[in-house]
Tab-separated table of N, CA and C in Angstrom:
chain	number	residue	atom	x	y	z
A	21	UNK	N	65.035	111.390	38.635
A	21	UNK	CA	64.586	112.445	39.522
A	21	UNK	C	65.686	113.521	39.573
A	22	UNK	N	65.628	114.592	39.789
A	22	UNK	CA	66.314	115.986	39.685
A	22	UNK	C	66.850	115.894	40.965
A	23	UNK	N	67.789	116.614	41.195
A	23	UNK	CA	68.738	116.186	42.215
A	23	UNK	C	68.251	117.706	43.370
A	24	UNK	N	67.552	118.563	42.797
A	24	UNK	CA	66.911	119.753	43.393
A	24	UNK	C	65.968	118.921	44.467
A	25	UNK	N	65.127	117.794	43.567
A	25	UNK	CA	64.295	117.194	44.587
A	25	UNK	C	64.684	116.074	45.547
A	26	UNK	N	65.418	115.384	44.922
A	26	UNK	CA	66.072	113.972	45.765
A	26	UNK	C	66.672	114.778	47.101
A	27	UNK	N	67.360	116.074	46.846
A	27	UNK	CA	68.218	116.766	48.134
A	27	UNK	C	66.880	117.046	48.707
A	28	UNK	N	65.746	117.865	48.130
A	28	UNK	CA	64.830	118.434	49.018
A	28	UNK	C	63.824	117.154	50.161
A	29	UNK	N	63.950	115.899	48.946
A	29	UNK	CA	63.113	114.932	50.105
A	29	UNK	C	63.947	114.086	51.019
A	30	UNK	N	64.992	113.954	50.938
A	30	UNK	CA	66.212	114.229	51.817
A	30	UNK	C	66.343	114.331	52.812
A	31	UNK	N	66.548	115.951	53.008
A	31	UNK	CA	66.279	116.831	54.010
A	31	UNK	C	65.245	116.834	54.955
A	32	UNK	N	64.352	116.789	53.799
A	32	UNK	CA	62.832	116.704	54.596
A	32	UNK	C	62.574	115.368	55.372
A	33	UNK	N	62.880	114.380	55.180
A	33	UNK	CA	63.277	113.165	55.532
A	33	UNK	C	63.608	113.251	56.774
A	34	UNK	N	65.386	113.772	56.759
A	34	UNK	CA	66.174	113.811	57.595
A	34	UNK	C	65.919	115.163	59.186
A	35	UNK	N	65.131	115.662	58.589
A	35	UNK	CA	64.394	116.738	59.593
A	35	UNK	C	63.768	116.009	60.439
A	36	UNK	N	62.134	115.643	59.305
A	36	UNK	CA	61.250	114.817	60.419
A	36	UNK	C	61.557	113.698	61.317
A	37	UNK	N	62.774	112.727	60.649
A	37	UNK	CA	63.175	111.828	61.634
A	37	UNK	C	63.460	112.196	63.033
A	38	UNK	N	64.598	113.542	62.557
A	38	UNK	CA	65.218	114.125	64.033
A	38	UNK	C	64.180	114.375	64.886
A	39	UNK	N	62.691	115.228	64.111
A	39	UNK	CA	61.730	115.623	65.492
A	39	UNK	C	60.925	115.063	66.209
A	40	UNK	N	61.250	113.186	65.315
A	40	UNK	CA	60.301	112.343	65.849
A	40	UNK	C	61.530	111.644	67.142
A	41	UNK	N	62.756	111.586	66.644
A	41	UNK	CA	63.438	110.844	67.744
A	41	UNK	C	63.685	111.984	68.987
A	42	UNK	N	63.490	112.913	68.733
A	42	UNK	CA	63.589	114.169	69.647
A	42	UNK	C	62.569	113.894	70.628
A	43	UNK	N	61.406	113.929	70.089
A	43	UNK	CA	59.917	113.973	70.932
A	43	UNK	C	59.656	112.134	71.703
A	44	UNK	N	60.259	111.145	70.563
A	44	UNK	CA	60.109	109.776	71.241
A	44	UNK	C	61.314	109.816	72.487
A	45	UNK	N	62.242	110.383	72.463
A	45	UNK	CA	63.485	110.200	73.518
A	45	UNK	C	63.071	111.061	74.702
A	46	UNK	N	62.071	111.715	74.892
A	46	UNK	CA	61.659	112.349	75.927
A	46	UNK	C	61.896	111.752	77.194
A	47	UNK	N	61.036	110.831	77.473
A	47	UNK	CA	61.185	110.435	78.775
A	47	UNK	C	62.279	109.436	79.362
A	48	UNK	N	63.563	108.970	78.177
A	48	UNK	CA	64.501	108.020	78.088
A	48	UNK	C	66.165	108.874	78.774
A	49	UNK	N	65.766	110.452	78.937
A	49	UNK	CA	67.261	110.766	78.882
A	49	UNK	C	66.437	112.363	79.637
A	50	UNK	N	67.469	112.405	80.759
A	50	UNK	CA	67.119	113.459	81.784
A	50	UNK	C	68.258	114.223	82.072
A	51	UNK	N	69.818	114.120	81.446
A	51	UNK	CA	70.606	114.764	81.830
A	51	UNK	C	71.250	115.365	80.745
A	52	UNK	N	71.841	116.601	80.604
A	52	UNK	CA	72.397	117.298	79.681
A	52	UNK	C	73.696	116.647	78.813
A	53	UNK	N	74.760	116.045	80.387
A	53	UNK	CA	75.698	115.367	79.957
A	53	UNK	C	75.387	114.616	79.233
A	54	UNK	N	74.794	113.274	79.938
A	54	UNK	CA	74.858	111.886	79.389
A	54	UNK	C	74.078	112.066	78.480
A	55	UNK	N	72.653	113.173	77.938
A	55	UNK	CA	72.382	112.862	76.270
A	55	UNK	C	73.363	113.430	75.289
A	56	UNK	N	73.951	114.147	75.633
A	56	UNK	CA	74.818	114.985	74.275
A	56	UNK	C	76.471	113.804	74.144
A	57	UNK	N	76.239	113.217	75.244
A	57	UNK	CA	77.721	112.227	75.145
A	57	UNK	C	77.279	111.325	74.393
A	58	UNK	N	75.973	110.257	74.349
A	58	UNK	CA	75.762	109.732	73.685
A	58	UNK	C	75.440	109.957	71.781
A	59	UNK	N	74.605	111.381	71.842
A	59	UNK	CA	74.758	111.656	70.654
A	59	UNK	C	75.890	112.354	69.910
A	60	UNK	N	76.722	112.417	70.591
A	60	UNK	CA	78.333	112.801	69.929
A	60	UNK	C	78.853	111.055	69.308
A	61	UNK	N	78.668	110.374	70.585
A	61	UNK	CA	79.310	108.848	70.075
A	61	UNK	C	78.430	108.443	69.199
A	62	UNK	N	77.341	108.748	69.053
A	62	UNK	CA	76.668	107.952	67.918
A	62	UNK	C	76.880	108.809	66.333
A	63	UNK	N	77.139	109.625	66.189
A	63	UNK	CA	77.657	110.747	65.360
A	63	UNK	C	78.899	110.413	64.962
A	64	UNK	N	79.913	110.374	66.092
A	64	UNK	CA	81.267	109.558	65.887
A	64	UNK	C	81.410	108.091	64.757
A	65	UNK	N	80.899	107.359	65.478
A	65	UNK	CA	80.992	106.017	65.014
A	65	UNK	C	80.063	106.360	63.449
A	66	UNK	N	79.131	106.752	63.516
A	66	UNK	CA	78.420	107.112	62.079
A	66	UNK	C	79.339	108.028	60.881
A	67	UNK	N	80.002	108.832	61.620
A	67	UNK	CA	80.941	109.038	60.654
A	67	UNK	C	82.019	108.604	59.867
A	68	UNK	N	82.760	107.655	61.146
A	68	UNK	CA	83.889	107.081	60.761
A	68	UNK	C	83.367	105.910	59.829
A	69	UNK	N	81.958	105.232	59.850
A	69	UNK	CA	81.775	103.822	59.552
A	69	UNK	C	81.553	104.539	57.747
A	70	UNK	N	80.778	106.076	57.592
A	70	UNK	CA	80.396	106.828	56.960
A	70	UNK	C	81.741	107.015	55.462
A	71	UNK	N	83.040	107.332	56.025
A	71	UNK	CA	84.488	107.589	55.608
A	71	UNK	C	85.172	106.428	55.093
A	72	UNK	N	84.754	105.411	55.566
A	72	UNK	CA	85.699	103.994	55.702
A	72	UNK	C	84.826	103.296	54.568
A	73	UNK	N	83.611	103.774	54.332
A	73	UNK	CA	82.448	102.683	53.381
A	73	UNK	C	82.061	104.070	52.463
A	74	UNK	N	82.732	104.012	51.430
A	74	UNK	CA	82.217	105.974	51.054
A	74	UNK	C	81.663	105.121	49.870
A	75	UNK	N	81.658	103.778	49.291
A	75	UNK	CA	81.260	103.304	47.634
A	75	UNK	C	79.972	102.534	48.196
A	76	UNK	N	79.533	102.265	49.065
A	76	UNK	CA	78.446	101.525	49.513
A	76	UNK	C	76.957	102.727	49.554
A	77	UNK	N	76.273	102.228	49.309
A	77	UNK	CA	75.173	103.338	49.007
A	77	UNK	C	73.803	102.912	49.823
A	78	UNK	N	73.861	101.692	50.146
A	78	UNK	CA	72.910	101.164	51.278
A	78	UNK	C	73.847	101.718	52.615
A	79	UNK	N	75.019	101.854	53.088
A	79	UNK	CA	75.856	102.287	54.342
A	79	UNK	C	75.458	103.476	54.103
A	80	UNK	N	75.678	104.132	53.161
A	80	UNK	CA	75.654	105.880	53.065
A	80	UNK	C	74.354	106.210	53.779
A	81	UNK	N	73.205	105.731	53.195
A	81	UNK	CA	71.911	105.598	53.687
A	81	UNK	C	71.736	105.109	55.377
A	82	UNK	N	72.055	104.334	55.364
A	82	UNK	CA	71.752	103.938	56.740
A	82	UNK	C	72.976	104.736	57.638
A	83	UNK	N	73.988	105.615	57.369
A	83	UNK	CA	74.753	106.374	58.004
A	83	UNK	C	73.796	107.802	57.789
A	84	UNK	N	72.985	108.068	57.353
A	84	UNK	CA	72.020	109.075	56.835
A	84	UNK	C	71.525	109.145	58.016
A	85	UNK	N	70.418	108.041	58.092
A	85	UNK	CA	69.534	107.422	59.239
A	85	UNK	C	69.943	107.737	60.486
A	86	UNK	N	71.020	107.077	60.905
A	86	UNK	CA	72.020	107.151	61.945
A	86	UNK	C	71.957	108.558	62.351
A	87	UNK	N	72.495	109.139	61.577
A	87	UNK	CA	72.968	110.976	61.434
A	87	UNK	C	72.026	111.458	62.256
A	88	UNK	N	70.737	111.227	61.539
A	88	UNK	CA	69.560	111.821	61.983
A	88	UNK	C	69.180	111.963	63.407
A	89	UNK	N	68.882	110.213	63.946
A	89	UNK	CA	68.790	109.732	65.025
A	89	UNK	C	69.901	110.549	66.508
A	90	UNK	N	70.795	110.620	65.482
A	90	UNK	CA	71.980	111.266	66.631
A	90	UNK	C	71.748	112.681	67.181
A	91	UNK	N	71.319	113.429	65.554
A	91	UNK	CA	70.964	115.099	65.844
A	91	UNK	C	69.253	114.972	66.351
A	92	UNK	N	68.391	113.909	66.410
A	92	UNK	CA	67.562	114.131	67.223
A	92	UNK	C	67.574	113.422	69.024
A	93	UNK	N	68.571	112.926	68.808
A	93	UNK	CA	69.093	113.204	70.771
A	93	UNK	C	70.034	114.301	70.938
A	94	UNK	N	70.911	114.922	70.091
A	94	UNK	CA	71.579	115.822	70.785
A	94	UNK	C	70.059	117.593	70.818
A	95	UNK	N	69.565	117.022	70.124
A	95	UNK	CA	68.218	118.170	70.446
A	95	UNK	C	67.355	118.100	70.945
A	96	UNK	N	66.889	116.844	71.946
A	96	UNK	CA	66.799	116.391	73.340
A	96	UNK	C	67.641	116.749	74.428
A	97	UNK	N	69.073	116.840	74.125
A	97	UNK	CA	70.155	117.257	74.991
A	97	UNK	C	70.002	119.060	75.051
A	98	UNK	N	69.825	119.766	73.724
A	98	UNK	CA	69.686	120.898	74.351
A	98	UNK	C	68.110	121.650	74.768
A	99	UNK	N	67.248	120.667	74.263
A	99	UNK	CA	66.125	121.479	75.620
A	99	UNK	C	66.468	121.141	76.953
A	100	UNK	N	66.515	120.027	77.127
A	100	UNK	CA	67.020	120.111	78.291
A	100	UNK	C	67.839	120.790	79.065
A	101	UNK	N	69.213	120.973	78.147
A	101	UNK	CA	70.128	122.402	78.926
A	101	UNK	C	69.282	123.942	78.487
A	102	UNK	N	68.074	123.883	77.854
A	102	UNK	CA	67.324	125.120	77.861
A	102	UNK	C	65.952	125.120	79.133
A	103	UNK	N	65.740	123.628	79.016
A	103	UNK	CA	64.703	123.605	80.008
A	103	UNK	C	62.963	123.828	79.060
A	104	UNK	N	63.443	123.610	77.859
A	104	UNK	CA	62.030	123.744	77.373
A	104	UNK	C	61.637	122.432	76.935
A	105	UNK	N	60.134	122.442	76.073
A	105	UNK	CA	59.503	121.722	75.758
A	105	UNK	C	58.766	121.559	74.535
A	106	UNK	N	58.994	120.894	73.556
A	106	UNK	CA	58.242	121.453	72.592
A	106	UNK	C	57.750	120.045	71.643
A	107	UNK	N	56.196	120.359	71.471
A	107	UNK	CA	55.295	118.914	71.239
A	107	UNK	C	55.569	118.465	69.464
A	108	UNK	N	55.835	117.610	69.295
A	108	UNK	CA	55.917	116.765	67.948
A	108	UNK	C	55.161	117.654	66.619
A	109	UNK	N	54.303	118.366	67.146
A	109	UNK	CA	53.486	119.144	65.972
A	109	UNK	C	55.009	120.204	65.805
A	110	UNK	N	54.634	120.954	66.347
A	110	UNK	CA	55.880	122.124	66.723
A	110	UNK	C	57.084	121.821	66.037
A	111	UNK	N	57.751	120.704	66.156
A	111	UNK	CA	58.772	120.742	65.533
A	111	UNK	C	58.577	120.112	64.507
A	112	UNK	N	57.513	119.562	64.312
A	112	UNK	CA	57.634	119.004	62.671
A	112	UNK	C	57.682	120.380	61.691
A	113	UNK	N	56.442	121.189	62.304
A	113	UNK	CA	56.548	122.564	61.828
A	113	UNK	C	57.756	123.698	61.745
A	114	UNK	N	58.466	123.285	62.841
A	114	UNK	CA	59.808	124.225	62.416
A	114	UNK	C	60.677	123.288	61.692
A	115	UNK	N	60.371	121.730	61.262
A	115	UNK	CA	61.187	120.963	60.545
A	115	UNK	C	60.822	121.552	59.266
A	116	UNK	N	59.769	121.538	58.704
A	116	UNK	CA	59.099	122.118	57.039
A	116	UNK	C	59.232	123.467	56.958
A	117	UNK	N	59.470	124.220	58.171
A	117	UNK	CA	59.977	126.309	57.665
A	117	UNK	C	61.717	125.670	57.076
């Protein structure tokens, strides 16, 4: 496979995950602080585990995963410090622009 596409399904991958853990974390996390603290530490630890295991290619992957999961609570964390709302269609759609 061409590496144009492996990056593009990837991405695309790594998008939709975020807008699904974004939209599933809704009703789990109500404060600005405590979601963006958690998705910093989970970002943290995903990186370092990320640096320390750089020849492992199942870790790389599942530090991928991780990644994702993290940037879709810290984008739970900022509607919330925006105060908006926005439904699973919506962001899948600004996940594929």
């Amino acid at each position: 496979m061409k590496k144009a596409t492996l990056s593009s399904i990837a991405t695309l991958v790594f998008l939709l995950l975020t807008s699904a853990v974004c939209f599933i974390t809704k009703p789990f996390f109500s404060t600005f602080d405590g979601t963006i603290l958690i998705a910093l530490g989970i970002i943290t630890v995903s990186a370092i585990v990320a640096f320390l295991i750089r020849k492992s290619n199942v870790m790389n992957i599942i530090c991928f995963l991780v990644s994702s999961v993290a940037f879709g609570i810290a984008m739970r964390a900022w509607y919330i410090f925006l105060g908006v709302e926005c439904d699973l269609v919506r962001m899948a759609i600004l996940s594929l622009g």
